PDB file of C-alpha atoms and ligand atoms in Angstrom:
ATOM      1  CA  UNK A   1     -46.252 -15.090  53.761  1.00  0.00           C
ATOM      2  CA  UNK A   2     -47.849 -16.855  56.739  1.00  0.00           C
ATOM      3  CA  UNK A   3     -47.061 -20.513  56.226  1.00  0.00           C
ATOM      4  CA  UNK A   4     -49.175 -23.212  57.806  1.00  0.00           C
ATOM      5  CA  UNK A   5     -47.396 -26.356  58.962  1.00  0.00           C
ATOM      6  CA  UNK A   6     -48.263 -29.524  57.002  1.00  0.00           C
ATOM      7  CA  UNK A   7     -49.685 -31.265  60.117  1.00  0.00           C
ATOM      8  CA  UNK A   8     -52.287 -28.497  60.402  1.00  0.00           C
ATOM      9  CA  UNK A   9     -52.879 -27.933  56.683  1.00  0.00           C
ATOM     10  CA  UNK A  10     -53.760 -31.550  55.945  1.00  0.00           C
ATOM     11  CA  UNK A  11     -56.974 -31.257  57.973  1.00  0.00           C
ATOM     12  CA  UNK A  12     -58.156 -28.204  56.021  1.00  0.00           C
ATOM     13  CA  UNK A  13     -60.508 -28.330  53.018  1.00  0.00           C
ATOM     14  CA  UNK A  14     -59.929 -26.590  49.693  1.00  0.00           C
ATOM     15  CA  UNK A  15     -56.673 -25.632  48.072  1.00  0.00           C
ATOM     16  CA  UNK A  16     -53.374 -25.877  49.897  1.00  0.00           C
ATOM     17  CA  UNK A  17     -50.070 -25.111  48.234  1.00  0.00           C
ATOM     18  CA  UNK A  18     -46.809 -26.454  49.623  1.00  0.00           C
ATOM     19  CA  UNK A  19     -44.130 -23.875  48.838  1.00  0.00           C
ATOM     20  CA  UNK A  20     -40.402 -23.556  49.420  1.00  0.00           C
ATOM     21  CA  UNK A  21     -39.968 -20.997  52.199  1.00  0.00           C
ATOM     22  CA  UNK A  22     -37.289 -18.313  52.507  1.00  0.00           C
ATOM     23  CA  UNK A  23     -36.108 -18.402  48.903  1.00  0.00           C
ATOM     24  CA  UNK A  24     -37.809 -17.584  45.589  1.00  0.00           C
ATOM     25  CA  UNK A  25     -37.916 -21.154  44.234  1.00  0.00           C
ATOM     26  CA  UNK A  26     -38.939 -20.598  40.602  1.00  0.00           C
ATOM     27  CA  UNK A  27     -41.383 -23.533  40.494  1.00  0.00           C
ATOM     28  CA  UNK A  28     -43.032 -22.321  43.697  1.00  0.00           C
ATOM     29  CA  UNK A  29     -43.115 -18.685  42.511  1.00  0.00           C
ATOM     30  CA  UNK A  30     -44.698 -19.841  39.253  1.00  0.00           C
ATOM     31  CA  UNK A  31     -47.431 -21.838  41.013  1.00  0.00           C
ATOM     32  CA  UNK A  32     -48.228 -18.904  43.341  1.00  0.00           C
ATOM     33  CA  UNK A  33     -48.396 -16.581  40.336  1.00  0.00           C
ATOM     34  CA  UNK A  34     -50.762 -18.838  38.372  1.00  0.00           C
ATOM     35  CA  UNK A  35     -53.235 -18.834  41.286  1.00  0.00           C
ATOM     36  CA  UNK A  36     -52.727 -15.093  41.820  1.00  0.00           C
ATOM     37  CA  UNK A  37     -53.623 -14.258  38.209  1.00  0.00           C
ATOM     38  CA  UNK A  38     -56.810 -16.277  38.567  1.00  0.00           C
ATOM     39  CA  UNK A  39     -57.575 -14.842  42.036  1.00  0.00           C
ATOM     40  CA  UNK A  40     -57.800 -18.341  43.524  1.00  0.00           C
ATOM     41  CA  UNK A  41     -57.212 -18.392  47.278  1.00  0.00           C
ATOM     42  CA  UNK A  42     -54.986 -21.027  48.833  1.00  0.00           C
ATOM     43  CA  UNK A  43     -53.408 -21.905  52.138  1.00  0.00           C
ATOM     44  CA  UNK A  44     -49.588 -21.685  51.857  1.00  0.00           C
ATOM     45  CA  UNK A  45     -47.911 -24.710  53.443  1.00  0.00           C
ATOM     46  CA  UNK A  46     -44.307 -24.868  54.594  1.00  0.00           C
ATOM     47  CA  UNK A  47     -41.707 -26.851  52.632  1.00  0.00           C
ATOM     48  CA  UNK A  48     -38.031 -26.414  53.489  1.00  0.00           C
ATOM     49  CA  UNK A  49     -35.572 -26.799  50.635  1.00  0.00           C
ATOM     50  CA  UNK A  50     -33.262 -29.815  50.691  1.00  0.00           C
ATOM     51  CA  UNK A  51     -34.674 -31.150  53.974  1.00  0.00           C
ATOM     52  CA  UNK A  52     -36.603 -34.321  54.744  1.00  0.00           C
ATOM     53  CA  UNK A  53     -39.967 -32.519  55.210  1.00  0.00           C
ATOM     54  CA  UNK A  54     -41.304 -35.586  57.031  1.00  0.00           C
ATOM     55  CA  UNK A  55     -44.750 -34.199  57.840  1.00  0.00           C
ATOM     56  CA  UNK A  56     -45.294 -33.233  54.225  1.00  0.00           C
ATOM     57  CA  UNK A  57     -44.192 -36.676  53.009  1.00  0.00           C
ATOM     58  CA  UNK A  58     -46.470 -38.364  55.573  1.00  0.00           C
ATOM     59  CA  UNK A  59     -49.389 -36.388  54.169  1.00  0.00           C
ATOM     60  CA  UNK A  60     -48.782 -36.242  50.411  1.00  0.00           C
ATOM     61  CA  UNK A  61     -46.046 -38.784  49.705  1.00  0.00           C
ATOM     62  CA  UNK A  62     -43.851 -36.044  48.197  1.00  0.00           C
ATOM     63  CA  UNK A  63     -40.917 -34.132  49.699  1.00  0.00           C
ATOM     64  CA  UNK A  64     -40.303 -31.182  47.404  1.00  0.00           C
ATOM     65  CA  UNK A  65     -42.259 -28.133  46.261  1.00  0.00           C
ATOM     66  CA  UNK A  66     -44.530 -26.952  44.877  1.00  0.00           C
ATOM     67  CA  UNK A  67     -47.388 -29.312  45.577  1.00  0.00           C
ATOM     68  CA  UNK A  68     -51.049 -28.423  45.093  1.00  0.00           C
ATOM     69  CA  UNK A  69     -53.493 -30.273  47.339  1.00  0.00           C
ATOM     70  CA  UNK A  70     -57.164 -29.809  46.548  1.00  0.00           C
ATOM     71  CA  UNK A  71     -59.692 -31.352  48.927  1.00  0.00           C
ATOM     72  CA  UNK A  72     -59.070 -35.108  48.934  1.00  0.00           C
ATOM     73  CA  UNK A  73     -57.749 -35.286  45.371  1.00  0.00           C
ATOM     74  CA  UNK A  74     -54.307 -36.728  44.619  1.00  0.00           C
ATOM     75  CA  UNK A  75     -51.414 -34.268  45.050  1.00  0.00           C
ATOM     76  CA  UNK A  76     -50.403 -32.340  41.972  1.00  0.00           C
ATOM     77  CA  UNK A  77     -46.671 -31.820  41.819  1.00  0.00           C
ATOM     78  CA  UNK A  78     -45.734 -31.004  38.213  1.00  0.00           C
ATOM     79  CA  UNK A  79     -46.119 -27.496  36.794  1.00  0.00           C
ATOM     80  CA  UNK A  80     -48.583 -28.686  34.129  1.00  0.00           C
ATOM     81  CA  UNK A  81     -50.733 -30.629  36.630  1.00  0.00           C
ATOM     82  CA  UNK A  82     -50.853 -27.536  38.821  1.00  0.00           C
ATOM     83  CA  UNK A  83     -51.779 -25.378  35.831  1.00  0.00           C
ATOM     84  CA  UNK A  84     -54.574 -27.767  34.795  1.00  0.00           C
ATOM     85  CA  UNK A  85     -55.988 -27.707  38.335  1.00  0.00           C
ATOM     86  CA  UNK A  86     -55.897 -23.897  38.330  1.00  0.00           C
ATOM     87  CA  UNK A  87     -57.716 -23.832  34.971  1.00  0.00           C
ATOM     88  CA  UNK A  88     -60.397 -26.150  36.347  1.00  0.00           C
ATOM     89  CA  UNK A  89     -60.878 -24.082  39.499  1.00  0.00           C
ATOM     90  CA  UNK A  90     -61.158 -20.863  37.523  1.00  0.00           C
ATOM     91  CA  UNK A  91     -61.219 -20.517  33.768  1.00  0.00           C
ATOM     92  CA  UNK A  92     -60.904 -16.714  34.053  1.00  0.00           C
ATOM     93  CA  UNK A  93     -58.524 -15.647  32.766  1.00  0.00           C
ATOM     94  CA  UNK A  94     -57.555 -18.810  30.919  1.00  0.00           C
ATOM     95  CA  UNK A  95     -53.791 -19.160  30.773  1.00  0.00           C
ATOM     96  CA  UNK A  96     -53.983 -21.769  28.002  1.00  0.00           C
ATOM     97  CA  UNK A  97     -54.505 -20.466  24.463  1.00  0.00           C
ATOM     98  CA  UNK A  98     -57.617 -21.832  22.755  1.00  0.00           C
ATOM     99  CA  UNK A  99     -56.103 -22.071  19.272  1.00  0.00           C
ATOM    100  CA  UNK A 100     -54.589 -25.602  19.025  1.00  0.00           C
ATOM    101  CA  UNK A 101     -51.269 -24.587  17.479  1.00  0.00           C
ATOM    102  CA  UNK A 102     -50.758 -21.797  20.031  1.00  0.00           C
ATOM    103  CA  UNK A 103     -51.719 -24.206  22.774  1.00  0.00           C
ATOM    104  CA  UNK A 104     -49.099 -26.747  21.674  1.00  0.00           C
ATOM    105  CA  UNK A 105     -46.489 -23.993  21.377  1.00  0.00           C
ATOM    106  CA  UNK A 106     -47.350 -22.655  24.821  1.00  0.00           C
ATOM    107  CA  UNK A 107     -46.954 -26.094  26.410  1.00  0.00           C
ATOM    108  CA  UNK A 108     -43.774 -26.820  24.460  1.00  0.00           C
ATOM    109  CA  UNK A 109     -42.086 -23.569  25.464  1.00  0.00           C
ATOM    110  CA  UNK A 110     -43.189 -24.015  29.077  1.00  0.00           C
ATOM    111  CA  UNK A 111     -41.712 -27.508  29.020  1.00  0.00           C
ATOM    112  CA  UNK A 112     -38.402 -26.113  27.869  1.00  0.00           C
ATOM    113  CA  UNK A 113     -38.423 -23.662  30.777  1.00  0.00           C
ATOM    114  CA  UNK A 114     -39.743 -25.792  33.628  1.00  0.00           C
ATOM    115  CA  UNK A 115     -39.527 -29.541  32.916  1.00  0.00           C
ATOM    116  CA  UNK A 116     -36.744 -32.042  33.387  1.00  0.00           C
ATOM    117  CA  UNK A 117     -33.709 -31.072  31.276  1.00  0.00           C
ATOM    118  CA  UNK A 118     -35.165 -27.614  30.652  1.00  0.00           C
ATOM    119  CA  UNK A 119     -33.730 -24.189  31.412  1.00  0.00           C
ATOM    120  CA  UNK A 120     -34.184 -24.234  35.181  1.00  0.00           C
ATOM    121  CA  UNK A 121     -33.203 -27.883  35.558  1.00  0.00           C
ATOM    122  CA  UNK A 122     -29.909 -27.109  33.856  1.00  0.00           C
ATOM    123  CA  UNK A 123     -29.390 -23.864  35.778  1.00  0.00           C
ATOM    124  CA  UNK A 124     -29.813 -25.924  38.942  1.00  0.00           C
ATOM    125  CA  UNK A 125     -27.058 -28.263  37.725  1.00  0.00           C
ATOM    126  CA  UNK A 126     -24.870 -25.194  37.298  1.00  0.00           C
ATOM    127  CA  UNK A 127     -25.701 -23.835  40.759  1.00  0.00           C
ATOM    128  CA  UNK A 128     -24.790 -27.166  42.310  1.00  0.00           C
ATOM    129  CA  UNK A 129     -21.571 -27.659  40.321  1.00  0.00           C
ATOM    130  CA  UNK A 130     -19.164 -25.601  42.448  1.00  0.00           C
ATOM    131  CA  UNK A 131     -20.469 -27.379  45.552  1.00  0.00           C
ATOM    132  CA  UNK A 132     -20.639 -30.941  44.257  1.00  0.00           C
ATOM    133  CA  UNK A 133     -17.299 -30.784  42.408  1.00  0.00           C
ATOM    134  CA  UNK A 134     -15.091 -30.304  45.484  1.00  0.00           C
ATOM    135  CA  UNK A 135     -12.895 -33.304  46.421  1.00  0.00           C
ATOM    136  CA  UNK A 136     -14.852 -34.169  49.599  1.00  0.00           C
ATOM    137  CA  UNK A 137     -18.295 -33.536  48.049  1.00  0.00           C
ATOM    138  CA  UNK A 138     -19.534 -37.032  48.958  1.00  0.00           C
ATOM    139  CA  UNK A 139     -18.741 -36.729  52.657  1.00  0.00           C
ATOM    140  CA  UNK A 140     -18.490 -33.052  53.724  1.00  0.00           C
ATOM    141  CA  UNK A 141     -21.311 -32.496  56.252  1.00  0.00           C
ATOM    142  CA  UNK A 142     -21.710 -28.879  55.101  1.00  0.00           C
ATOM    143  CA  UNK A 143     -22.767 -30.184  51.668  1.00  0.00           C
ATOM    144  CA  UNK A 144     -25.555 -32.487  52.886  1.00  0.00           C
ATOM    145  CA  UNK A 145     -28.273 -30.225  51.432  1.00  0.00           C
ATOM    146  CA  UNK A 146     -26.473 -29.930  48.097  1.00  0.00           C
ATOM    147  CA  UNK A 147     -26.186 -33.726  47.937  1.00  0.00           C
ATOM    148  CA  UNK A 148     -29.939 -34.062  48.524  1.00  0.00           C
ATOM    149  CA  UNK A 149     -30.630 -31.696  45.624  1.00  0.00           C
ATOM    150  CA  UNK A 150     -27.983 -33.330  43.415  1.00  0.00           C
ATOM    151  CA  UNK A 151     -29.431 -36.793  43.970  1.00  0.00           C
ATOM    152  CA  UNK A 152     -33.032 -35.682  43.590  1.00  0.00           C
ATOM    153  CA  UNK A 153     -32.494 -33.750  40.380  1.00  0.00           C
ATOM    154  CA  UNK A 154     -29.950 -35.829  38.502  1.00  0.00           C
ATOM    155  CA  UNK A 155     -26.750 -33.810  38.958  1.00  0.00           C
ATOM    156  CA  UNK A 156     -23.629 -35.502  37.569  1.00  0.00           C
ATOM    157  CA  UNK A 157     -20.443 -34.074  36.121  1.00  0.00           C
ATOM    158  CA  UNK A 158     -21.684 -35.219  32.683  1.00  0.00           C
ATOM    159  CA  UNK A 159     -25.044 -33.492  33.158  1.00  0.00           C
ATOM    160  CA  UNK A 160     -23.271 -30.360  34.400  1.00  0.00           C
ATOM    161  CA  UNK A 161     -20.944 -30.360  31.395  1.00  0.00           C
ATOM    162  CA  UNK A 162     -23.816 -29.955  28.922  1.00  0.00           C
ATOM    163  CA  UNK A 163     -25.919 -27.637  31.075  1.00  0.00           C
ATOM    164  CA  UNK A 164     -24.648 -24.359  29.664  1.00  0.00           C
ATOM    165  CA  UNK A 165     -25.437 -25.340  26.109  1.00  0.00           C
ATOM    166  CA  UNK A 166     -28.987 -26.310  27.081  1.00  0.00           C
ATOM    167  CA  UNK A 167     -29.420 -22.999  28.932  1.00  0.00           C
ATOM    168  CA  UNK A 168     -28.326 -21.077  25.837  1.00  0.00           C
ATOM    169  CA  UNK A 169     -30.584 -23.163  23.561  1.00  0.00           C
ATOM    170  CA  UNK A 170     -33.683 -22.424  25.609  1.00  0.00           C
ATOM    171  CA  UNK A 171     -32.846 -18.726  25.972  1.00  0.00           C
ATOM    172  CA  UNK A 172     -32.342 -18.498  22.194  1.00  0.00           C
ATOM    173  CA  UNK A 173     -35.669 -20.244  21.597  1.00  0.00           C
ATOM    174  CA  UNK A 174     -37.498 -17.797  23.864  1.00  0.00           C
ATOM    175  CA  UNK A 175     -35.687 -14.841  22.364  1.00  0.00           C
ATOM    176  CA  UNK A 176     -36.658 -15.885  18.811  1.00  0.00           C
ATOM    177  CA  UNK A 177     -40.256 -16.433  19.858  1.00  0.00           C
ATOM    178  CA  UNK A 178     -40.492 -13.041  21.572  1.00  0.00           C
ATOM    179  CA  UNK A 179     -38.952 -11.303  18.552  1.00  0.00           C
ATOM    180  CA  UNK A 180     -41.425 -13.014  16.185  1.00  0.00           C
ATOM    181  CA  UNK A 181     -44.317 -11.928  18.387  1.00  0.00           C
ATOM    182  CA  UNK A 182     -43.059  -8.312  18.542  1.00  0.00           C
ATOM    183  CA  UNK A 183     -42.691  -8.352  14.761  1.00  0.00           C
ATOM    184  CA  UNK A 184     -46.361  -9.354  14.549  1.00  0.00           C
ATOM    185  CA  UNK A 185     -47.284  -6.520  16.948  1.00  0.00           C
ATOM    186  CA  UNK A 186     -47.965  -8.839  19.892  1.00  0.00           C
ATOM    187  CA  UNK A 187     -46.989  -8.234  23.516  1.00  0.00           C
ATOM    188  CA  UNK A 188     -46.967 -11.816  24.823  1.00  0.00           C
ATOM    189  CA  UNK A 189     -44.882 -14.914  24.148  1.00  0.00           C
ATOM    190  CA  UNK A 190     -47.765 -16.808  22.527  1.00  0.00           C
ATOM    191  CA  UNK A 191     -51.022 -15.492  21.071  1.00  0.00           C
ATOM    192  CA  UNK A 192     -52.529 -12.100  21.892  1.00  0.00           C
ATOM    193  CA  UNK A 193     -52.828 -12.277  25.656  1.00  0.00           C
ATOM    194  CA  UNK A 194     -51.182 -13.492  28.828  1.00  0.00           C
ATOM    195  CA  UNK A 195     -50.644 -17.246  28.913  1.00  0.00           C
ATOM    196  CA  UNK A 196     -48.911 -19.540  31.375  1.00  0.00           C
ATOM    197  CA  UNK A 197     -45.625 -19.398  29.451  1.00  0.00           C
ATOM    198  CA  UNK A 198     -45.333 -15.659  30.178  1.00  0.00           C
ATOM    199  CA  UNK A 199     -45.770 -16.480  33.863  1.00  0.00           C
ATOM    200  CA  UNK A 200     -43.186 -19.270  33.703  1.00  0.00           C
ATOM    201  CA  UNK A 201     -40.690 -17.080  31.885  1.00  0.00           C
ATOM    202  CA  UNK A 202     -41.161 -14.172  34.330  1.00  0.00           C
ATOM    203  CA  UNK A 203     -40.764 -16.342  37.414  1.00  0.00           C
ATOM    204  CA  UNK A 204     -37.996 -18.635  36.116  1.00  0.00           C
ATOM    205  CA  UNK A 205     -36.027 -15.634  34.893  1.00  0.00           C
ATOM    206  CA  UNK A 206     -34.974 -15.449  38.569  1.00  0.00           C
ATOM    207  CA  UNK A 207     -32.352 -18.053  37.649  1.00  0.00           C
ATOM    208  CA  UNK A 208     -30.971 -15.783  34.929  1.00  0.00           C
ATOM    209  CA  UNK A 209     -31.370 -12.243  36.315  1.00  0.00           C
ATOM    210  CA  UNK A 210     -33.046 -12.101  39.745  1.00  0.00           C
ATOM    211  CA  UNK A 211     -35.279  -9.088  40.462  1.00  0.00           C
ATOM    212  CA  UNK A 212     -33.471  -6.401  42.511  1.00  0.00           C
ATOM    213  CA  UNK A 213     -33.372  -6.531  46.340  1.00  0.00           C
ATOM    214  CA  UNK A 214     -36.239  -4.054  46.850  1.00  0.00           C
ATOM    215  CA  UNK A 215     -38.567  -6.344  44.869  1.00  0.00           C
ATOM    216  CA  UNK A 216     -36.972  -9.629  45.847  1.00  0.00           C
ATOM    217  CA  UNK A 217     -35.449  -9.803  49.330  1.00  0.00           C
ATOM    218  CA  UNK A 218     -33.560 -13.067  48.774  1.00  0.00           C
ATOM    219  CA  UNK A 219     -30.325 -13.946  50.588  1.00  0.00           C
ATOM    220  CA  UNK A 220     -27.395 -12.218  48.855  1.00  0.00           C
ATOM    221  CA  UNK A 221     -25.304 -15.374  48.423  1.00  0.00           C
ATOM    222  CA  UNK A 222     -28.215 -16.987  46.621  1.00  0.00           C
ATOM    223  CA  UNK A 223     -28.835 -13.907  44.456  1.00  0.00           C
ATOM    224  CA  UNK A 224     -25.211 -14.080  43.316  1.00  0.00           C
ATOM    225  CA  UNK A 225     -25.567 -17.793  42.549  1.00  0.00           C
ATOM    226  CA  UNK A 226     -28.879 -17.341  40.658  1.00  0.00           C
ATOM    227  CA  UNK A 227     -27.305 -14.517  38.620  1.00  0.00           C
ATOM    228  CA  UNK A 228     -24.038 -16.347  37.977  1.00  0.00           C
ATOM    229  CA  UNK A 229     -24.232 -17.077  34.267  1.00  0.00           C
ATOM    230  CA  UNK A 230     -21.271 -18.284  32.241  1.00  0.00           C
ATOM    231  CA  UNK A 231     -19.552 -15.527  30.281  1.00  0.00           C
ATOM    232  CA  UNK A 232     -20.854 -16.904  27.008  1.00  0.00           C
ATOM    233  CA  UNK A 233     -24.455 -17.064  28.212  1.00  0.00           C
ATOM    234  CA  UNK A 234     -24.282 -13.608  29.804  1.00  0.00           C
ATOM    235  CA  UNK A 235     -22.832 -12.121  26.622  1.00  0.00           C
ATOM    236  CA  UNK A 236     -25.597 -13.618  24.457  1.00  0.00           C
ATOM    237  CA  UNK A 237     -28.516 -12.781  26.745  1.00  0.00           C
ATOM    238  CA  UNK A 238     -31.293 -10.927  24.917  1.00  0.00           C
ATOM    239  CA  UNK A 239     -32.256  -7.902  27.046  1.00  0.00           C
ATOM    240  CA  UNK A 240     -35.714  -7.995  25.442  1.00  0.00           C
ATOM    241  CA  UNK A 241     -36.378 -11.125  27.528  1.00  0.00           C
ATOM    242  CA  UNK A 242     -35.628  -9.171  30.694  1.00  0.00           C
ATOM    243  CA  UNK A 243     -37.871  -6.309  29.568  1.00  0.00           C
ATOM    244  CA  UNK A 244     -40.602  -8.896  28.957  1.00  0.00           C
ATOM    245  CA  UNK A 245     -40.117 -10.281  32.479  1.00  0.00           C
ATOM    246  CA  UNK A 246     -40.524  -6.765  33.913  1.00  0.00           C
ATOM    247  CA  UNK A 247     -43.656  -6.126  31.822  1.00  0.00           C
ATOM    248  CA  UNK A 248     -45.290  -9.376  32.989  1.00  0.00           C
ATOM    249  CA  UNK A 249     -44.495  -8.713  36.668  1.00  0.00           C
ATOM    250  CA  UNK A 250     -45.650  -5.092  36.525  1.00  0.00           C
ATOM    251  CA  UNK A 251     -48.856  -5.786  34.657  1.00  0.00           C
ATOM    252  CA  UNK A 252     -49.943  -9.190  35.988  1.00  0.00           C
ATOM    253  CA  UNK A 253     -48.021 -10.520  38.987  1.00  0.00           C
ATOM    254  CA  UNK A 254     -47.381  -9.607  42.620  1.00  0.00           C
ATOM    255  CA  UNK A 255     -44.484  -7.399  43.726  1.00  0.00           C
ATOM    256  CA  UNK A 256     -42.490  -7.379  45.890  1.00  0.00           C
ATOM    257  CA  UNK A 257     -41.943 -11.125  46.031  1.00  0.00           C
ATOM    258  CA  UNK A 258     -43.048 -12.688  49.296  1.00  0.00           C
ATOM    259  CA  UNK A 259     -41.574 -16.038  50.169  1.00  0.00           C
TER     260      UNK A 259
HETATM  261  N1  LIG B   1     -41.912 -31.308  39.664  1.00  0.00           N
HETATM  262  C1  LIG B   1     -41.880 -29.896  39.841  1.00  0.00           C
HETATM  263  C2  LIG B   1     -40.479 -29.383  39.973  1.00  0.00           C
HETATM  264  C3  LIG B   1     -40.238 -29.240  41.406  1.00  0.00           C
HETATM  265  C4  LIG B   1     -38.845 -28.835  41.764  1.00  0.00           C
HETATM  266  O1  LIG B   1     -37.897 -28.999  40.991  1.00  0.00           O
HETATM  267  N2  LIG B   1     -38.727 -28.296  42.995  1.00  0.00           N
HETATM  268  C5  LIG B   1     -37.472 -27.854  43.489  1.00  0.00           C
HETATM  269  C6  LIG B   1     -37.221 -26.420  43.156  1.00  0.00           C
HETATM  270  S1  LIG B   1     -35.496 -26.000  43.263  1.00  0.00           S
HETATM  271  C7  LIG B   1     -37.436 -28.027  44.994  1.00  0.00           C
HETATM  272  O2  LIG B   1     -38.428 -28.188  45.655  1.00  0.00           O
HETATM  273  N3  LIG B   1     -36.214 -27.952  45.514  1.00  0.00           N
HETATM  274  C8  LIG B   1     -35.998 -28.000  46.924  1.00  0.00           C
HETATM  275  C9  LIG B   1     -36.060 -29.396  47.454  1.00  0.00           C
HETATM  276  O3  LIG B   1     -35.961 -30.357  46.651  1.00  0.00           O
HETATM  277  O4  LIG B   1     -36.194 -29.522  48.678  1.00  0.00           O
HETATM  278  C10 LIG B   1     -42.628 -29.186  38.745  1.00  0.00           C
HETATM  279  O5  LIG B   1     -42.641 -29.642  37.608  1.00  0.00           O
HETATM  280  O6  LIG B   1     -43.253 -28.158  39.052  1.00  0.00           O
END
């Protein structure tokens, strides 16, 4: 991926997407995938995880990723704001079911995957735990980046203590939903066709079972961390969810990953 620096990107018209570089950040991978499915072109803009990203902040007021910047409109930084922008820019294919109950279910399940206190939020707590639990966590210079993430995303030993249960709850919810859909002869998590929740599941599944190295050339230490589930969660993981991830990537998304 050829990233443009924020200083240069801010002068450009159209859609620019600030993305975490060098790692498959699930929120960034999801945003890229939503625009890919709709064949909407964008300029990828560099964001570096856990750093100050001063030029980006000077431009948009936000430090993290993803961020969608369209012409002179306000920055869109939440997954649902980014999805709504994508729907406006191209309604084909729509990733939001038209039937109201399916639509509510799609947004609710996506929230459980991608929003605050959802699956990925709690997996991030778990990834940070071994780093932020060491005795000199508050002062060790090698942990500066982990402290930035911990402070930005609400890590605490209390939050970390309940993270595994939340991870299992959301995985069970998705597993039940997929099984009910299969029972009804349907191939997607909601309704009869691809919706945004399939894209969020496929991309956020990186924090449960990352795609193999040939499809996902991420640093090995990070792959091990992303894949490091508790024994209880690993034992209960529904393999049908992984098969669904593979189906969505093969049929609808871009491989290998490029970050
Ligand atoms: N508000 C975002 C979530 C963004 C988010 O959590 N970004 C993280 C992904 S780990 C990030 O940028 N981390 C690196 C950093 O904070 O520098 C959304 O709803 O899409």
